[in-house]
Coordinates of N, CA, C and O and ligand atoms in Angstrom, one line a residue:
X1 N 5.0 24.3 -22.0 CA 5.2 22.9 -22.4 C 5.6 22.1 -21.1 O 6.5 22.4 -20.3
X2 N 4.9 21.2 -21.0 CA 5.8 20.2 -19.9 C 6.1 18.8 -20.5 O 5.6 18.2 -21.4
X3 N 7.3 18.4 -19.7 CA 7.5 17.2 -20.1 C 7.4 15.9 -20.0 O 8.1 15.0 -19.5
X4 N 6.1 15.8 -20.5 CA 5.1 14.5 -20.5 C 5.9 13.3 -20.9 O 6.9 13.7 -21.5
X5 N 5.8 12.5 -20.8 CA 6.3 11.2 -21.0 C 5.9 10.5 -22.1 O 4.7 10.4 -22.3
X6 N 6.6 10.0 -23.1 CA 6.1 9.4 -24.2 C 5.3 8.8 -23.9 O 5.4 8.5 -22.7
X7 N 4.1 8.4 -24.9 CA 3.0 6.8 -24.6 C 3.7 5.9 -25.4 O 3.9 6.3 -26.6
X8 N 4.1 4.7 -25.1 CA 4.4 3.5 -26.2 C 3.0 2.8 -26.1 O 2.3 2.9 -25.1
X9 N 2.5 2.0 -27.5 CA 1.5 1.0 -27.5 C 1.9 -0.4 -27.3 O 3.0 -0.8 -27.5
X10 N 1.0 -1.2 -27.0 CA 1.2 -2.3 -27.5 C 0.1 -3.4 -26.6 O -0.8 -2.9 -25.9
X11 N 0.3 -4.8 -26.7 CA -0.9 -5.7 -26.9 C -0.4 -7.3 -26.9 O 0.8 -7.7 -26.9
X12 N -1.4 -7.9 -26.9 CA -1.3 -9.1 -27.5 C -1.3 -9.9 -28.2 O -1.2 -9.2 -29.2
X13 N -1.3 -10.9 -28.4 CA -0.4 -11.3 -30.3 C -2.1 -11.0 -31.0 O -2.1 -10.6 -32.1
X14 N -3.1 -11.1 -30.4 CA -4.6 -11.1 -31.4 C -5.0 -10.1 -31.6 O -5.6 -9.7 -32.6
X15 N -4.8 -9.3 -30.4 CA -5.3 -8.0 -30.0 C -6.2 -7.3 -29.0 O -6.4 -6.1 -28.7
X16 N -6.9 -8.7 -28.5 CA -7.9 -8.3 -27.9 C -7.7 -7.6 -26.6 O -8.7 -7.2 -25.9
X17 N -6.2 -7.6 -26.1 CA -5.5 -7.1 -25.3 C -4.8 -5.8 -25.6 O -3.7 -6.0 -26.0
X18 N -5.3 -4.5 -25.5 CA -4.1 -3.7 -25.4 C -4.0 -2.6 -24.8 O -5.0 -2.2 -24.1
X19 N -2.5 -1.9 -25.0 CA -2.5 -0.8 -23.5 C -1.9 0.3 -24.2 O -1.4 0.2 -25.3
X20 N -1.8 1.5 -23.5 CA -0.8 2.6 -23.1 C 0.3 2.4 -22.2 O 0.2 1.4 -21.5
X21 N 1.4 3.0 -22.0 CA 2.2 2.6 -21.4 C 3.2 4.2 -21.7 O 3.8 4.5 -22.7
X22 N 3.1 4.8 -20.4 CA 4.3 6.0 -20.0 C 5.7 5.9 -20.5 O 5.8 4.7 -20.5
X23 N 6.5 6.2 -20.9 CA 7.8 5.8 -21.3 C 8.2 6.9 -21.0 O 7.5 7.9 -21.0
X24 N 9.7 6.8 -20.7 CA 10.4 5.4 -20.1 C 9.6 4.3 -19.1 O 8.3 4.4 -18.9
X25 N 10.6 3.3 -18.4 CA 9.7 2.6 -17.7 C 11.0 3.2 -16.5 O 11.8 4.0 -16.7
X26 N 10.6 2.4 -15.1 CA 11.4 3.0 -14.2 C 12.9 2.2 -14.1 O 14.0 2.6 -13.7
X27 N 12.7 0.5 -14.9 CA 13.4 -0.3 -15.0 C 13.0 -0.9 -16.7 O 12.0 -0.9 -17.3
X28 N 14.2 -1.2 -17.0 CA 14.0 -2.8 -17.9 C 15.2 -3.7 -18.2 O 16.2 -3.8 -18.9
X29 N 14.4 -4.5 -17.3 CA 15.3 -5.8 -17.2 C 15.4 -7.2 -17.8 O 14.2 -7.5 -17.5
X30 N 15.7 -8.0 -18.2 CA 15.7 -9.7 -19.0 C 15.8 -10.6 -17.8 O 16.7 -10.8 -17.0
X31 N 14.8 -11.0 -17.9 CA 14.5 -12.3 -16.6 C 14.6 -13.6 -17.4 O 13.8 -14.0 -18.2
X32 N 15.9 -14.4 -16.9 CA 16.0 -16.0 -17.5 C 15.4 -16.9 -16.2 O 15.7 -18.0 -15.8
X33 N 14.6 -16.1 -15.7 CA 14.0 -17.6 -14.4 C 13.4 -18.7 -15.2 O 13.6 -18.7 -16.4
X34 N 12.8 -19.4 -14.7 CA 12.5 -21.2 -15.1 C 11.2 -20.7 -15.3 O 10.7 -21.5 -16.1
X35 N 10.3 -19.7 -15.0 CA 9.0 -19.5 -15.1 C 8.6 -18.7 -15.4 O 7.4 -18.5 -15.3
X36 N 9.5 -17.4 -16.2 CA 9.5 -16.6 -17.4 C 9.7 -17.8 -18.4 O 8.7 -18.1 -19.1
X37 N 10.6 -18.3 -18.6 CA 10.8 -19.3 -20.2 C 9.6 -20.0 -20.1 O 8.8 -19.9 -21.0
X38 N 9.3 -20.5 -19.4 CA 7.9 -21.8 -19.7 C 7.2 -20.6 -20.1 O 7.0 -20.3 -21.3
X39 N 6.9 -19.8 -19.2 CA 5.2 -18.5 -19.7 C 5.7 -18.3 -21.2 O 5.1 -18.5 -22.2
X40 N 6.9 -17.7 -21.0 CA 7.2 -17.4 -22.8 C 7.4 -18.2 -23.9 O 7.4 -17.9 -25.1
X41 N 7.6 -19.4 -23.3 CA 8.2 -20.3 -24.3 C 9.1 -20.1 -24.7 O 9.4 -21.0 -25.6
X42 N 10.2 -19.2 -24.4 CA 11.2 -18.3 -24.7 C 12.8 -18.4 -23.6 O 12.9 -18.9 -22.5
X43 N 13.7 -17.9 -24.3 CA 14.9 -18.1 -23.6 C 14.5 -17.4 -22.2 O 14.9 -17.8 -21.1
X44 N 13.4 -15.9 -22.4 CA 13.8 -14.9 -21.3 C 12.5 -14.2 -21.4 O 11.7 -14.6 -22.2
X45 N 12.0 -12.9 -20.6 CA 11.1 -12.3 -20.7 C 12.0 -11.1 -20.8 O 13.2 -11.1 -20.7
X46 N 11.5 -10.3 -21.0 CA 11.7 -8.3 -21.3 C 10.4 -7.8 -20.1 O 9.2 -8.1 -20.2
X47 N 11.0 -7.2 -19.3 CA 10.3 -7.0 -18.1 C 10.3 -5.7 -18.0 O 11.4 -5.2 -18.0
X48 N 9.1 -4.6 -17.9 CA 9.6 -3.3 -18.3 C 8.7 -3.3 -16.7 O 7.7 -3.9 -16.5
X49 N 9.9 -2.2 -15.6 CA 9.2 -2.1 -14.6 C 8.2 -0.6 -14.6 O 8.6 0.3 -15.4
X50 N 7.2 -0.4 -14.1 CA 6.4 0.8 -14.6 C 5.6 1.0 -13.3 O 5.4 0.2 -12.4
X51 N 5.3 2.1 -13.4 CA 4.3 2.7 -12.0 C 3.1 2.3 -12.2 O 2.8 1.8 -13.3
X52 N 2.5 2.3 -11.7 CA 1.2 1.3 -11.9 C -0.1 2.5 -13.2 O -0.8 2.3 -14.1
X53 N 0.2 3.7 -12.4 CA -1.1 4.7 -13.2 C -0.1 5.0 -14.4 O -0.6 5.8 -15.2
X54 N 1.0 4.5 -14.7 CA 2.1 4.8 -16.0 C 1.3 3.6 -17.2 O 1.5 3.6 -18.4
X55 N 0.5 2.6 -16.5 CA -0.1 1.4 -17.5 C -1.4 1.1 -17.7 O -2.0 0.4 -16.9
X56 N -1.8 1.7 -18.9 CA -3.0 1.8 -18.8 C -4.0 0.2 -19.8 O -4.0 0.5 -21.0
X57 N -4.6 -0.9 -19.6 CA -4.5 -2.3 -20.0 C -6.2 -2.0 -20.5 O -7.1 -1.6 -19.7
X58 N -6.4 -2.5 -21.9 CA -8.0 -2.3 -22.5 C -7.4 -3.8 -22.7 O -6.4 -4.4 -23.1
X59 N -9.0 -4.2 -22.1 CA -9.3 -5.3 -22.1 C -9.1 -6.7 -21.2 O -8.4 -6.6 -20.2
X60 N -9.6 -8.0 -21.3 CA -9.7 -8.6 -20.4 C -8.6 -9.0 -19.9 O -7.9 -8.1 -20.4
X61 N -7.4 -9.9 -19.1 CA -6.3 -10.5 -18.8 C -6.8 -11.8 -17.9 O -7.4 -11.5 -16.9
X62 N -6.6 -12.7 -18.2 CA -6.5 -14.0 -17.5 C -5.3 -14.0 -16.5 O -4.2 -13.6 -16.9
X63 N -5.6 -14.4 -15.1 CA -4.6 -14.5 -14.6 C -4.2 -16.3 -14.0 O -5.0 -17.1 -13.6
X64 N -3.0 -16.3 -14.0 CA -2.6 -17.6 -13.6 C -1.9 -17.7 -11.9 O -1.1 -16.8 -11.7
X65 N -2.1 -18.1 -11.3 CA -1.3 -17.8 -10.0 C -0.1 -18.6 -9.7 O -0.4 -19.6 -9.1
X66 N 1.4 -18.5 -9.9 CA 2.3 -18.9 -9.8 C 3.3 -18.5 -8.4 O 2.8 -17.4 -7.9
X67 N 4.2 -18.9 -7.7 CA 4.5 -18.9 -6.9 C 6.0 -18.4 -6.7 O 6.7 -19.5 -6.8
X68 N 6.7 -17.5 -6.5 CA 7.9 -17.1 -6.5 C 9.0 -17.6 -5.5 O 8.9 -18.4 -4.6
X69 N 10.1 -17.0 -5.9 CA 11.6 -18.4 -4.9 C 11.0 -18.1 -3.4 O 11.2 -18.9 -2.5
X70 N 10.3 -16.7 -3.2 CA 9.9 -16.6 -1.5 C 8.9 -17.0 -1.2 O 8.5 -16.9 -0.1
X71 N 8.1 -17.7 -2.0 CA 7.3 -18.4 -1.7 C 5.7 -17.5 -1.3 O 4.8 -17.7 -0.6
X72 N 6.0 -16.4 -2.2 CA 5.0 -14.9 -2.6 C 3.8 -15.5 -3.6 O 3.9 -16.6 -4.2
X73 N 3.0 -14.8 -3.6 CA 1.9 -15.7 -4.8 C 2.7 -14.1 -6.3 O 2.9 -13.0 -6.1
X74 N 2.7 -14.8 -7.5 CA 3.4 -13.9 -8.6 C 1.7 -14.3 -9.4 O 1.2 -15.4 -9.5
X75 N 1.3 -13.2 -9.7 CA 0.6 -13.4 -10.8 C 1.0 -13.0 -12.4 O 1.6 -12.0 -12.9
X76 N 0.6 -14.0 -12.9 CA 0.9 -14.0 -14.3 C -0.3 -13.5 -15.2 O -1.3 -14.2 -15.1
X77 N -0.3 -12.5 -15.9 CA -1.4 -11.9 -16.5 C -1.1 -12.3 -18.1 O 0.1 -12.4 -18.5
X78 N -1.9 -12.5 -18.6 CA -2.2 -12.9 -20.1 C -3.4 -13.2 -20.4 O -4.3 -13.7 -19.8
X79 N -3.4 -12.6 -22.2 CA -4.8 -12.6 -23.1 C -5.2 -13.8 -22.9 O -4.3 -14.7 -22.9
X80 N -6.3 -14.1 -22.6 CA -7.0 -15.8 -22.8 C -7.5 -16.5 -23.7 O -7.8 -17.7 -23.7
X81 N -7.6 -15.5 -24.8 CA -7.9 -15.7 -25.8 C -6.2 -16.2 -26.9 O -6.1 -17.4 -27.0
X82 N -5.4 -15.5 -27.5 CA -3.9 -16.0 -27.6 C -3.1 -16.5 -27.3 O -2.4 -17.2 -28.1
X83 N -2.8 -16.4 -25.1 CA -2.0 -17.0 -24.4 C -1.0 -15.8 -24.3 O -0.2 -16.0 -23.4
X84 N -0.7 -14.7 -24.9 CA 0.4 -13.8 -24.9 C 0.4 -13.1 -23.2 O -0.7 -12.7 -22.7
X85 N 1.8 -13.0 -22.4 CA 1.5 -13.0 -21.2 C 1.9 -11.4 -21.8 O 2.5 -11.1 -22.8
X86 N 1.4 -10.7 -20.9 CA 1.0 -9.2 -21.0 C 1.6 -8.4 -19.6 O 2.1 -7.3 -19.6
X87 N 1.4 -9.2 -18.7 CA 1.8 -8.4 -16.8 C 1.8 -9.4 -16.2 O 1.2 -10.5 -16.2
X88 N 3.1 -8.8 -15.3 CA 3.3 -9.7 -13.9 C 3.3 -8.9 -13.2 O 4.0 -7.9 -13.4
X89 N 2.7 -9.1 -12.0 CA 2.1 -8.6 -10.6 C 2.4 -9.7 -9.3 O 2.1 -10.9 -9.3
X90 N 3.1 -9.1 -8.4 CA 3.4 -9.9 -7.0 C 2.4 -8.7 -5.7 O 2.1 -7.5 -5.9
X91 N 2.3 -9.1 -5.1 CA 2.4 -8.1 -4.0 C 3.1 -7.4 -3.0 O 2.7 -6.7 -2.1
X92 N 4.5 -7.6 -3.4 CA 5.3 -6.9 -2.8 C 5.5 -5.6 -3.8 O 5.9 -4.5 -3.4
X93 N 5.1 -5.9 -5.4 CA 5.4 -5.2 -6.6 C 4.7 -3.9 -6.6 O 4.9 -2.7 -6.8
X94 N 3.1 -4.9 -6.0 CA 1.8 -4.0 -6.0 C 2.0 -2.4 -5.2 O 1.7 -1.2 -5.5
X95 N 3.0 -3.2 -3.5 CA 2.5 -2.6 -2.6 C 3.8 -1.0 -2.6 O 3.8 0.0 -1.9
X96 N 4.9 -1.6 -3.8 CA 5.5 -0.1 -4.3 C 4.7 0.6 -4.9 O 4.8 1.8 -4.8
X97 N 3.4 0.0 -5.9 CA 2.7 1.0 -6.3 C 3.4 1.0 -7.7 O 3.4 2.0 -8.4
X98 N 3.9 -0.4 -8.2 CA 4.7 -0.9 -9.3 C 3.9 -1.5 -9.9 O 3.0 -1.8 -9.1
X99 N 3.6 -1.8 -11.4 CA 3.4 -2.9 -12.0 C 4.9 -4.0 -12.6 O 5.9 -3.8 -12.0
X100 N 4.9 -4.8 -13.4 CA 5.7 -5.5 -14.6 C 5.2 -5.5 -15.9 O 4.6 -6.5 -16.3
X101 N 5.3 -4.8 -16.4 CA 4.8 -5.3 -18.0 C 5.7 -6.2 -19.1 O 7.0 -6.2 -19.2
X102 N 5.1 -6.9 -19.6 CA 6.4 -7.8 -20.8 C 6.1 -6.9 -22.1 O 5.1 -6.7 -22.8
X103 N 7.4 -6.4 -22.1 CA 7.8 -5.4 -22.9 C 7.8 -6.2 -24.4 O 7.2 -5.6 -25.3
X104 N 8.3 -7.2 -24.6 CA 7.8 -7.9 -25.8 C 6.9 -8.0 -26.4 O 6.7 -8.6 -27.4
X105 N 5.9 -7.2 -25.6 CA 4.5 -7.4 -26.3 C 4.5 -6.0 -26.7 O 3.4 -5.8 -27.3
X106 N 5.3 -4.8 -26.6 CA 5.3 -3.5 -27.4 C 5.7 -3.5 -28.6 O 6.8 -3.9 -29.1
X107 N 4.0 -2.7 -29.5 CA 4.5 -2.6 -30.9 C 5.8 -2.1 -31.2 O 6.2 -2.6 -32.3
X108 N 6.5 -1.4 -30.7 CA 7.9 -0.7 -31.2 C 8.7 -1.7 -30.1 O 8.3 -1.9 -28.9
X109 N 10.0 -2.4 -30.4 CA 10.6 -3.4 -29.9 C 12.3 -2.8 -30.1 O 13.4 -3.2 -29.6
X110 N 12.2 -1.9 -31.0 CA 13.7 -1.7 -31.9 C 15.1 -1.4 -30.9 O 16.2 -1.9 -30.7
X111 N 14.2 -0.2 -30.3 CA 14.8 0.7 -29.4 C 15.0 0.0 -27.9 O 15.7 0.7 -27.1
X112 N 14.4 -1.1 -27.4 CA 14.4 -1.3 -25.8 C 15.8 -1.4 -25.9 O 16.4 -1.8 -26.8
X113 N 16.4 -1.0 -24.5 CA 17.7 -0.7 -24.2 C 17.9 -1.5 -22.5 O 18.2 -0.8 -21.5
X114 N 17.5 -3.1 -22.3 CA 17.7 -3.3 -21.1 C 19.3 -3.1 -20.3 O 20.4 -2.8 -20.8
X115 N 19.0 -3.3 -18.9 CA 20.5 -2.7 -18.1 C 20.8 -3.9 -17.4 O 21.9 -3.9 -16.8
X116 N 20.0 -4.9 -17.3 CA 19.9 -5.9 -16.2 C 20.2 -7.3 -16.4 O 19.0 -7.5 -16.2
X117 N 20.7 -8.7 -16.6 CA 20.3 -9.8 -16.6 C 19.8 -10.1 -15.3 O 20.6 -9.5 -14.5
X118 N 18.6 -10.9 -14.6 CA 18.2 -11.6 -13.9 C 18.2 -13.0 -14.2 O 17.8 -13.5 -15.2
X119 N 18.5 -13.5 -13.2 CA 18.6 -15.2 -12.8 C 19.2 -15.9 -14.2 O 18.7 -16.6 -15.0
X120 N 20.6 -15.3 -14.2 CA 21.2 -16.0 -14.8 C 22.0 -17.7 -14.6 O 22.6 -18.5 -15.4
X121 N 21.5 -17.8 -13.1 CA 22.0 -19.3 -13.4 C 21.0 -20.0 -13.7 O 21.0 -21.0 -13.1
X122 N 19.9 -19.8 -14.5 CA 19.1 -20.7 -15.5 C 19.1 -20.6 -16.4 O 18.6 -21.5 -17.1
X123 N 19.8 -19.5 -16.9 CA 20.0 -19.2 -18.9 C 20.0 -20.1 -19.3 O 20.6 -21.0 -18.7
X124 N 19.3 -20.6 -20.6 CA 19.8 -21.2 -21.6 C 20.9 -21.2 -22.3 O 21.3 -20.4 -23.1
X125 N 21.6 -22.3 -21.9 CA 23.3 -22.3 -22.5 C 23.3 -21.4 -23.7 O 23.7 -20.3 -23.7
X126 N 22.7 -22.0 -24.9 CA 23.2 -21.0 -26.1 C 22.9 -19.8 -26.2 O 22.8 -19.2 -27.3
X127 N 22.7 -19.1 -25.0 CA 22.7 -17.4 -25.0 C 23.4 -16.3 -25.0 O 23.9 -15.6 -24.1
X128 N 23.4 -16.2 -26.4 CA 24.8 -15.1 -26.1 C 24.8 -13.8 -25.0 O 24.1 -12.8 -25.0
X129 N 25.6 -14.1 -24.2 CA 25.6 -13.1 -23.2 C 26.4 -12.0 -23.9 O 26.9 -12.4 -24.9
X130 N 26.6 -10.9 -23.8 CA 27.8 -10.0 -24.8 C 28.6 -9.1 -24.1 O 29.2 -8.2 -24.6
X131 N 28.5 -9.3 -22.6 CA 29.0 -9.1 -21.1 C 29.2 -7.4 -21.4 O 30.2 -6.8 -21.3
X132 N 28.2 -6.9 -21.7 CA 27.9 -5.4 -21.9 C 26.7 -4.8 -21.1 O 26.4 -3.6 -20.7
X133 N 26.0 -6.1 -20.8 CA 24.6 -5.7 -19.7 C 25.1 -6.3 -18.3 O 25.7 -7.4 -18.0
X134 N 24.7 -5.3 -17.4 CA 25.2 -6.7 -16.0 C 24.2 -7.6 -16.0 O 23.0 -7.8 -16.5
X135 N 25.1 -8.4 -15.0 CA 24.0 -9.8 -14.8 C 23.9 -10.6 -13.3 O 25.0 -11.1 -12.9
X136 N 23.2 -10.6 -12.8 CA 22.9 -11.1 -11.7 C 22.4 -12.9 -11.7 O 21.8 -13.4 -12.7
X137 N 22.7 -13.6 -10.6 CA 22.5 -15.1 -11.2 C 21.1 -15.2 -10.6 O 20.3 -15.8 -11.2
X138 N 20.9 -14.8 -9.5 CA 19.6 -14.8 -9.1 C 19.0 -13.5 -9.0 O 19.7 -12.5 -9.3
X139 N 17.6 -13.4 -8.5 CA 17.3 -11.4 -8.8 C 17.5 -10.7 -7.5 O 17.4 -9.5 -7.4
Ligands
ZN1 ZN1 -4.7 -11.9 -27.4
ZN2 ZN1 11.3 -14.4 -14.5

Protein backbone atom coordinates (compact mmCIF):
# COMPACT_ATOMS: atom_id res chain seq x y z
CA UNK A 1 0.00 0.00 0.00
CA UNK A 2 1.25 3.41 -0.41
CA UNK A 3 0.00 6.50 0.69
CA UNK A 4 -1.58 8.16 -2.20
CA UNK A 5 -3.26 11.25 -1.63
CA UNK A 6 -6.95 11.57 -1.66
CA UNK A 7 -8.55 13.02 -5.17
CA UNK A 8 -11.23 15.72 -4.25
CA UNK A 9 -13.61 16.74 -7.31
CA UNK A 10 -14.92 19.69 -8.30
CA UNK A 11 -15.85 22.43 -11.08
CA UNK A 12 -17.75 25.09 -12.07
CA UNK A 13 -21.11 26.25 -11.23
CA UNK A 14 -22.38 24.66 -15.04
CA UNK A 15 -19.89 22.17 -15.28
CA UNK A 16 -18.28 22.55 -18.20
CA UNK A 17 -15.23 23.05 -16.09
CA UNK A 18 -13.91 20.36 -14.01
CA UNK A 19 -10.93 18.87 -12.22
CA UNK A 20 -9.07 16.38 -9.91
CA UNK A 21 -7.33 17.75 -7.26
CA UNK A 22 -4.56 15.70 -4.73
CA UNK A 23 -5.62 16.36 -1.23
CA UNK A 24 -4.49 17.80 1.04
CA UNK A 25 -3.47 21.03 -0.57
CA UNK A 26 0.03 22.38 0.59
CA UNK A 27 -1.86 25.48 1.92
CA UNK A 28 -5.46 26.89 2.46
CA UNK A 29 -5.94 30.11 2.99
CA UNK A 30 -9.11 33.00 2.87
CA UNK A 31 -7.97 35.93 0.78
CA UNK A 32 -10.24 39.31 1.60
CA UNK A 33 -8.14 41.35 -1.08
CA UNK A 34 -10.29 43.97 -3.18
CA UNK A 35 -9.87 41.55 -6.27
CA UNK A 36 -10.71 38.22 -4.82
CA UNK A 37 -14.33 40.00 -3.68
CA UNK A 38 -15.06 41.61 -7.07
CA UNK A 39 -13.93 37.99 -8.94
CA UNK A 40 -16.20 36.40 -6.34
CA UNK A 41 -18.63 38.66 -5.74
CA UNK A 42 -18.05 37.51 -2.36
CA UNK A 43 -16.70 38.70 1.05
CA UNK A 44 -13.35 36.41 0.30
CA UNK A 45 -11.99 33.58 -1.82
CA UNK A 46 -10.95 29.93 -0.33
CA UNK A 47 -7.53 29.61 -1.96
CA UNK A 48 -6.27 26.01 -1.78
CA UNK A 49 -2.52 26.25 -2.54
CA UNK A 50 -1.55 22.87 -4.66
CA UNK A 51 1.46 21.65 -6.72
CA UNK A 52 0.79 22.13 -10.00
CA UNK A 53 0.81 18.06 -11.32
CA UNK A 54 -1.55 17.71 -7.72
CA UNK A 55 -4.35 19.65 -10.32
CA UNK A 56 -5.56 18.12 -12.92
CA UNK A 57 -8.45 20.97 -14.93
CA UNK A 58 -10.95 19.12 -17.95
CA UNK A 59 -11.88 21.69 -19.85
CA UNK A 60 -11.60 25.17 -21.25
CA UNK A 61 -10.65 28.35 -18.57
CA UNK A 62 -10.91 31.90 -19.67
CA UNK A 63 -8.28 33.81 -18.41
CA UNK A 64 -8.46 37.50 -17.33
CA UNK A 65 -5.13 39.32 -16.69
CA UNK A 66 -5.21 41.30 -13.41
CA UNK A 67 -2.34 42.91 -11.74
CA UNK A 68 -1.04 42.29 -8.13
CA UNK A 69 0.15 45.02 -5.17
CA UNK A 70 3.89 44.17 -6.95
CA UNK A 71 2.78 45.06 -9.80
CA UNK A 72 3.22 41.02 -11.16
CA UNK A 73 0.62 40.13 -13.92
CA UNK A 74 -2.07 37.51 -11.55
CA UNK A 75 -4.05 35.51 -13.81
CA UNK A 76 -7.50 34.89 -13.02
CA UNK A 77 -8.79 31.62 -14.52
CA UNK A 78 -12.52 30.97 -14.89
CA UNK A 79 -15.36 28.95 -16.92
CA UNK A 80 -16.48 31.36 -19.74
CA UNK A 81 -19.29 30.01 -20.07
CA UNK A 82 -20.79 30.56 -16.01
CA UNK A 83 -18.04 33.15 -14.86
CA UNK A 84 -17.17 30.70 -11.84
CA UNK A 85 -13.34 31.66 -11.19
CA UNK A 86 -11.65 28.14 -10.92
CA UNK A 87 -7.53 29.21 -10.63
CA UNK A 88 -5.28 31.80 -9.95
CA UNK A 89 -1.88 31.67 -11.35
CA UNK A 90 0.98 34.54 -10.92
CA UNK A 91 4.38 33.78 -12.07
CA UNK A 92 6.19 33.85 -9.15
CA UNK A 93 3.35 30.93 -8.11
CA UNK A 94 4.19 29.21 -11.44
CA UNK A 95 7.88 29.39 -11.02
CA UNK A 96 7.47 27.27 -7.35
CA UNK A 97 5.88 24.84 -9.47
CA UNK A 98 2.56 26.01 -7.50
CA UNK A 99 -0.83 26.45 -8.78
CA UNK A 100 -4.02 28.36 -6.64
CA UNK A 101 -7.16 26.72 -6.89
CA UNK A 102 -10.65 28.33 -5.46
CA UNK A 103 -11.46 25.74 -3.30
CA UNK A 104 -15.15 26.88 -3.35
CA UNK A 105 -15.65 25.46 -6.37
CA UNK A 106 -15.04 21.76 -4.57
CA UNK A 107 -17.87 19.48 -4.57
CA UNK A 108 -17.24 18.48 -0.91
CA UNK A 109 -16.91 22.14 0.91
CA UNK A 110 -17.91 20.66 4.64
CA UNK A 111 -14.56 19.70 5.79
CA UNK A 112 -12.15 22.68 4.40
CA UNK A 113 -10.16 23.53 7.51
CA UNK A 114 -8.35 27.01 6.47
CA UNK A 115 -5.17 28.28 8.76
CA UNK A 116 -4.77 31.70 7.21
CA UNK A 117 -6.65 35.19 6.93
CA UNK A 118 -4.97 37.22 4.08
CA UNK A 119 -5.42 40.96 3.51
CA UNK A 120 -7.37 41.65 6.24
CA UNK A 121 -7.34 45.24 6.10
CA UNK A 122 -10.00 44.98 3.31
CA UNK A 123 -12.47 42.67 5.05
CA UNK A 124 -15.75 43.39 4.84
CA UNK A 125 -16.73 44.90 8.12
CA UNK A 126 -19.61 42.46 8.91
CA UNK A 127 -17.17 39.49 8.99
CA UNK A 128 -17.19 37.55 11.64
CA UNK A 129 -13.61 37.02 12.36
CA UNK A 130 -13.78 34.21 15.45
CA UNK A 131 -9.86 35.09 16.20
CA UNK A 132 -9.28 31.14 16.01
CA UNK A 133 -7.58 31.41 12.36
CA UNK A 134 -4.55 33.82 12.19
CA UNK A 135 -4.69 36.72 10.19
CA UNK A 136 -2.50 38.80 8.36
CA UNK A 137 -3.64 42.44 7.07
CA UNK A 138 -1.76 42.25 4.04
CA UNK A 139 -0.36 38.71 2.49
ZN1 LIG B 1 -19.02 26.83 -16.01
ZN1 LIG C 1 -7.10 37.82 -3.04
Amino acid sequence: MTDAPAIRHGGCLCGAVRYEADWPPEALVLCHCTHCQKQAGSALSVVAALRRDALRIHGTLKTYEDRGTSGQPVWRKFCPECGSPVVTDTPAVEAQGMIFLKAGTLDETADLAPTLHYWTQSAQGWFPFDGQIACQKTQ
